[in-house]
Backbone as CSV, one residue per row, in Angstrom:
resi,resn,N_x,N_y,N_z,CA_x,CA_y,CA_z,C_x,C_y,C_z
1,MET,-21.120,-10.779,-32.863,-20.003,-10.026,-33.380,-18.913,-10.992,-33.827
2,THR,-18.270,-10.647,-34.900,-17.172,-11.428,-35.445,-15.912,-10.586,-35.399
3,LEU,-14.798,-11.226,-35.120,-13.523,-10.519,-35.105,-12.934,-10.548,-36.498
4,ASN,-12.603,-9.381,-37.020,-12.013,-9.254,-38.339,-10.680,-8.548,-38.177
5,ILE,-9.587,-9.128,-38.681,-8.286,-8.471,-38.550,-7.716,-8.150,-39.918
6,SER,-6.997,-7.051,-39.973,-6.282,-6.658,-41.176,-4.828,-6.478,-40.798
7,MET,-3.929,-6.866,-41.680,-2.509,-6.716,-41.414,-1.844,-5.995,-42.565
8,VAL,-0.938,-5.127,-42.238,-0.177,-4.377,-43.227,1.288,-4.477,-42.850
9,TYR,2.136,-4.786,-43.810,3.574,-4.829,-43.584,4.142,-3.428,-43.742
10,ILE,4.952,-3.017,-42.793,5.646,-1.744,-42.920,7.146,-2.001,-42.857
11,THR,7.915,-1.035,-43.309,9.369,-1.178,-43.275,9.822,-1.285,-41.829
12,PRO,10.548,-2.328,-41.477,10.972,-2.497,-40.092,11.940,-1.411,-39.650
13,ILE,11.911,-1.132,-38.363,12.755,-0.092,-37.802,14.213,-0.540,-37.733
14,LYS,14.464,-1.798,-37.463,15.833,-2.244,-37.255,16.368,-3.051,-38.429
15,LYS,16.031,-4.316,-38.512,16.643,-5.160,-39.537,15.668,-5.416,-40.693
16,PRO,16.199,-5.627,-41.890,15.326,-5.949,-43.024,14.613,-7.284,-42.807
17,VAL,13.421,-7.387,-43.331,12.623,-8.597,-43.200,12.265,-9.066,-44.603
18,THR,12.424,-10.372,-44.840,12.093,-10.913,-46.157,10.588,-11.124,-46.285
19,LYS,10.118,-11.234,-47.520,8.707,-11.490,-47.763,8.287,-12.811,-47.116
20,LYS,9.168,-13.800,-47.159,8.878,-15.097,-46.538,8.690,-14.946,-45.030
21,GLU,9.531,-14.131,-44.392,9.410,-13.908,-42.949,8.115,-13.178,-42.610
22,VAL,7.750,-12.205,-43.433,6.505,-11.470,-43.204,5.304,-12.393,-43.385
23,THR,5.348,-13.240,-44.398,4.269,-14.199,-44.633,4.120,-15.135,-43.439
24,GLN,5.239,-15.646,-42.933,5.205,-16.536,-41.769,4.676,-15.797,-40.543
25,LEU,5.139,-14.576,-40.347,4.684,-13.777,-39.214,3.184,-13.525,-39.291
26,SER,2.685,-13.176,-40.466,1.249,-12.925,-40.619,0.439,-14.205,-40.377
27,TYR,0.981,-15.342,-40.802,0.331,-16.636,-40.566,0.224,-16.899,-39.063
28,GLU,1.303,-16.641,-38.327,1.311,-16.877,-36.887,0.404,-15.894,-36.148
29,ILE,0.374,-14.643,-36.581,-0.516,-13.645,-35.973,-1.968,-14.055,-36.190
30,THR,-2.291,-14.474,-37.406,-3.649,-14.919,-37.714,-4.039,-16.108,-36.843
31,GLY,-3.100,-17.042,-36.650,-3.361,-18.190,-35.774,-3.681,-17.760,-34.353
32,CYS,-2.934,-16.791,-33.847,-3.199,-16.273,-32.503,-4.570,-15.607,-32.437
33,ALA,-4.927,-14.848,-33.480,-6.231,-14.175,-33.514,-7.371,-15.200,-33.547
34,ILE,-7.192,-16.250,-34.317,-8.210,-17.300,-34.386,-8.367,-17.962,-33.020
35,LYS,-7.253,-18.225,-32.356,-7.311,-18.839,-31.023,-8.073,-17.946,-30.052
36,VAL,-7.764,-16.641,-30.061,-8.456,-15.700,-29.171,-9.952,-15.727,-29.436
37,HIS,-10.338,-15.695,-30.707,-11.766,-15.684,-31.032,-12.436,-16.993,-30.656
38,LYS,-11.746,-18.111,-30.830,-12.321,-19.409,-30.443,-12.530,-19.490,-28.935
39,VAL,-11.577,-18.972,-28.166,-11.677,-19.031,-26.708,-12.751,-18.072,-26.197
40,LEU,-12.765,-16.841,-26.705,-13.703,-15.834,-26.209,-15.086,-15.943,-26.835
41,GLY,-15.124,-16.363,-28.095,-16.394,-16.410,-28.809,-16.795,-15.039,-29.316
42,PRO,-17.939,-14.963,-30.000,-18.394,-13.693,-30.568,-19.088,-12.816,-29.529
43,GLY,-19.280,-11.534,-29.906,-20.125,-10.661,-29.117,-19.432,-9.706,-28.172
44,LEU,-18.110,-9.705,-28.134,-17.399,-8.821,-27.209,-16.929,-7.556,-27.901
45,LEU,-16.509,-6.601,-27.101,-15.987,-5.355,-27.643,-14.614,-5.573,-28.270
46,GLU,-14.312,-4.737,-29.236,-13.016,-4.794,-29.915,-11.864,-4.682,-28.917
47,SER,-12.009,-3.833,-27.912,-10.940,-3.633,-26.926,-10.626,-4.908,-26.155
48,VAL,-11.616,-5.751,-25.928,-11.396,-7.018,-25.225,-10.577,-7.964,-26.103
49,TYR,-10.979,-8.075,-27.365,-10.219,-8.914,-28.295,-8.786,-8.397,-28.435
50,GLN,-8.637,-7.081,-28.487,-7.310,-6.490,-28.651,-6.402,-6.837,-27.477
51,ARG,-6.894,-6.677,-26.269,-6.075,-6.996,-25.081,-5.705,-8.473,-25.050
52,CYS,-6.665,-9.326,-25.385,-6.396,-10.771,-25.369,-5.421,-11.165,-26.477
53,LEU,-5.559,-10.557,-27.659,-4.621,-10.846,-28.744,-3.232,-10.344,-28.378
54,GLU,-3.151,-9.190,-27.767,-1.861,-8.674,-27.312,-1.210,-9.665,-26.344
55,TYR,-1.988,-10.175,-25.407,-1.483,-11.162,-24.451,-1.018,-12.427,-25.179
56,GLU,-1.840,-12.933,-26.087,-1.512,-14.171,-26.805,-0.244,-14.011,-27.640
57,LEU,-0.106,-12.883,-28.320,1.098,-12.641,-29.121,2.332,-12.527,-28.226
58,SER,2.210,-11.810,-27.122,3.336,-11.677,-26.187,3.727,-13.028,-25.609
59,ARG,2.724,-13.820,-25.294,2.957,-15.163,-24.752,3.714,-16.049,-25.747
60,ASN,3.540,-15.735,-27.032,4.220,-16.485,-28.086,5.490,-15.787,-28.556
61,HIS,6.034,-14.935,-27.692,7.342,-14.295,-27.873,7.407,-13.304,-29.035
62,PHE,6.282,-12.634,-29.328,6.285,-11.554,-30.292,6.428,-10.240,-29.527
63,THR,7.057,-9.272,-30.146,7.104,-7.926,-29.582,5.839,-7.207,-30.020
64,VAL,5.060,-6.732,-29.058,3.773,-6.116,-29.375,3.692,-4.740,-28.707
65,ILE,3.336,-3.732,-29.505,3.090,-2.397,-28.987,1.641,-2.053,-29.314
66,ARG,0.897,-1.625,-28.302,-0.530,-1.340,-28.450,-0.761,0.160,-28.623
67,GLN,-1.739,0.503,-29.466,-2.201,1.881,-29.645,-1.063,2.853,-29.972
68,VAL,-0.306,2.528,-31.008,0.811,3.356,-31.443,0.269,4.611,-32.139
69,LEU,0.662,5.775,-31.635,0.233,7.044,-32.219,1.027,7.303,-33.494
70,VAL,0.320,7.576,-34.589,0.953,7.830,-35.881,0.774,9.300,-36.229
71,PRO,1.885,10.008,-36.440,1.749,11.424,-36.802,1.173,11.570,-38.212
72,VAL,0.313,12.547,-38.377,-0.263,12.845,-39.684,0.269,14.214,-40.114
73,VAL,0.934,14.231,-41.269,1.474,15.485,-41.800,0.835,15.726,-43.157
74,TYR,0.228,16.878,-43.290,-0.416,17.260,-44.533,0.184,18.588,-44.978
75,GLU,0.791,18.595,-46.150,1.448,19.777,-46.704,2.360,20.446,-45.674
76,ASN,3.221,19.629,-45.087,4.208,20.067,-44.087,3.601,20.622,-42.802
77,ILE,2.343,20.327,-42.550,1.689,20.757,-41.318,1.270,19.518,-40.539
78,ALA,1.681,19.459,-39.261,1.268,18.355,-38.395,-0.211,18.527,-38.061
79,ILE,-0.997,17.518,-38.374,-2.437,17.541,-38.136,-2.733,16.717,-36.883
80,ASP,-3.512,17.274,-35.987,-3.905,16.560,-34.772,-5.061,15.621,-35.118
81,ALA,-4.715,14.428,-35.608,-5.730,13.499,-36.097,-5.958,12.320,-35.164
82,ASP,-5.105,12.160,-34.167,-5.213,11.051,-33.214,-5.324,9.697,-33.935
83,LEU,-4.481,9.506,-34.943,-4.437,8.248,-35.685,-3.609,7.243,-34.898
84,ARG,-4.199,6.094,-34.606,-3.523,5.072,-33.800,-3.613,3.702,-34.471
85,LEU,-2.531,2.952,-34.350,-2.503,1.559,-34.791,-2.991,0.708,-33.624
86,ASP,-3.832,-0.281,-33.891,-4.264,-1.159,-32.801,-3.064,-1.875,-32.199
87,LEU,-2.332,-2.620,-33.035,-1.148,-3.340,-32.567,-0.043,-3.240,-33.612
88,LEU,1.178,-3.090,-33.151,2.354,-3.170,-34.006,3.148,-4.381,-33.528
89,VAL,3.306,-5.358,-34.401,3.944,-6.622,-34.025,5.328,-6.701,-34.657
90,ASN,6.322,-6.973,-33.818,7.723,-7.115,-34.238,8.203,-5.926,-35.067
91,ASN,7.682,-4.768,-34.772,8.061,-3.529,-35.460,7.912,-3.585,-36.972
92,CYS,7.056,-4.476,-37.498,6.900,-4.515,-38.957,5.515,-4.891,-39.442
93,VAL,4.620,-5.352,-38.585,3.275,-5.699,-39.032,2.263,-4.940,-38.188
94,VAL,1.398,-4.189,-38.857,0.320,-3.465,-38.198,-0.908,-4.358,-38.197
95,VAL,-1.516,-4.526,-37.039,-2.732,-5.325,-36.923,-3.872,-4.396,-36.526
96,GLU,-4.900,-4.346,-37.346,-6.096,-3.571,-37.057,-7.233,-4.549,-36.806
97,LEU,-7.869,-4.430,-35.667,-8.963,-5.315,-35.310,-10.291,-4.602,-35.456
98,LYS,-11.307,-5.333,-35.874,-12.664,-4.810,-35.942,-13.605,-5.888,-35.437
99,ALA,-14.471,-5.513,-34.499,-15.524,-6.411,-34.045,-16.799,-5.960,-34.754
100,VAL,-17.339,-6.811,-35.613,-18.485,-6.431,-36.436,-19.601,-7.456,-36.308
101,GLU,-20.834,-6.991,-36.514,-22.004,-7.876,-36.473,-22.005,-8.849,-37.643
102,HIS,-21.779,-8.317,-38.854,-21.817,-9.126,-40.071,-20.620,-8.762,-40.935
103,LEU,-20.040,-9.772,-41.558,-18.936,-9.518,-42.478,-19.484,-9.213,-43.870
104,LEU,-19.024,-8.130,-44.437,-19.360,-7.826,-45.826,-18.547,-8.760,-46.722
105,PRO,-19.021,-9.035,-47.934,-18.270,-9.938,-48.818,-16.811,-9.529,-49.001
106,VAL,-16.529,-8.239,-49.068,-15.161,-7.788,-49.268,-14.283,-8.104,-48.054
107,CYS,-14.882,-8.251,-46.871,-14.135,-8.513,-45.631,-13.855,-9.992,-45.410
108,LYS,-14.386,-10.844,-46.248,-14.205,-12.279,-46.045,-12.835,-12.765,-46.476
109,TYR,-12.080,-11.913,-47.116,-10.744,-12.273,-47.564,-9.739,-11.479,-46.753
110,PRO,-8.638,-12.111,-46.332,-7.674,-11.399,-45.505,-7.094,-10.180,-46.236
111,LEU,-6.952,-9.121,-45.496,-6.387,-7.890,-46.037,-4.919,-7.858,-45.650
112,PHE,-4.083,-8.375,-46.481,-2.654,-8.387,-46.185,-1.954,-7.657,-47.302
113,GLN,-1.427,-6.499,-47.006,-0.746,-5.707,-48.012,0.741,-5.718,-47.705
114,THR,1.538,-5.832,-48.734,2.972,-5.873,-48.516,3.651,-4.628,-49.050
115,ALA,4.808,-4.404,-48.513,5.787,-3.451,-49.037,5.333,-1.999,-49.041
116,ILE,5.266,-1.439,-47.898,5.206,0.011,-47.790,6.633,0.417,-47.448
117,SER,7.361,0.868,-48.437,8.761,1.188,-48.169,9.160,2.549,-48.668
């Protein structure tokens, strides 16, 4: 199994964040994820990688919230969809982890999307 992470920038809850700050933050998050995978190696469950990445990010003084419930509203109706973010880092970067057997060609490039505002 290989650890694959995706990051999405969202509008921060408190202070504005520059693109440069988001880029640096994503670089540091990726570094932490690489460290976790190097230490643990392949073949573990996604939940194990998630807990270890949460620990590593917290240890590096990031604010991390795990399994954030996201409300889904469709045509003004709240839908019980149980949509959850794996990790929310510093209230502005969503980290989604996937433990997969093989990476598809499309997954070999980091998925970093900016500016959901």
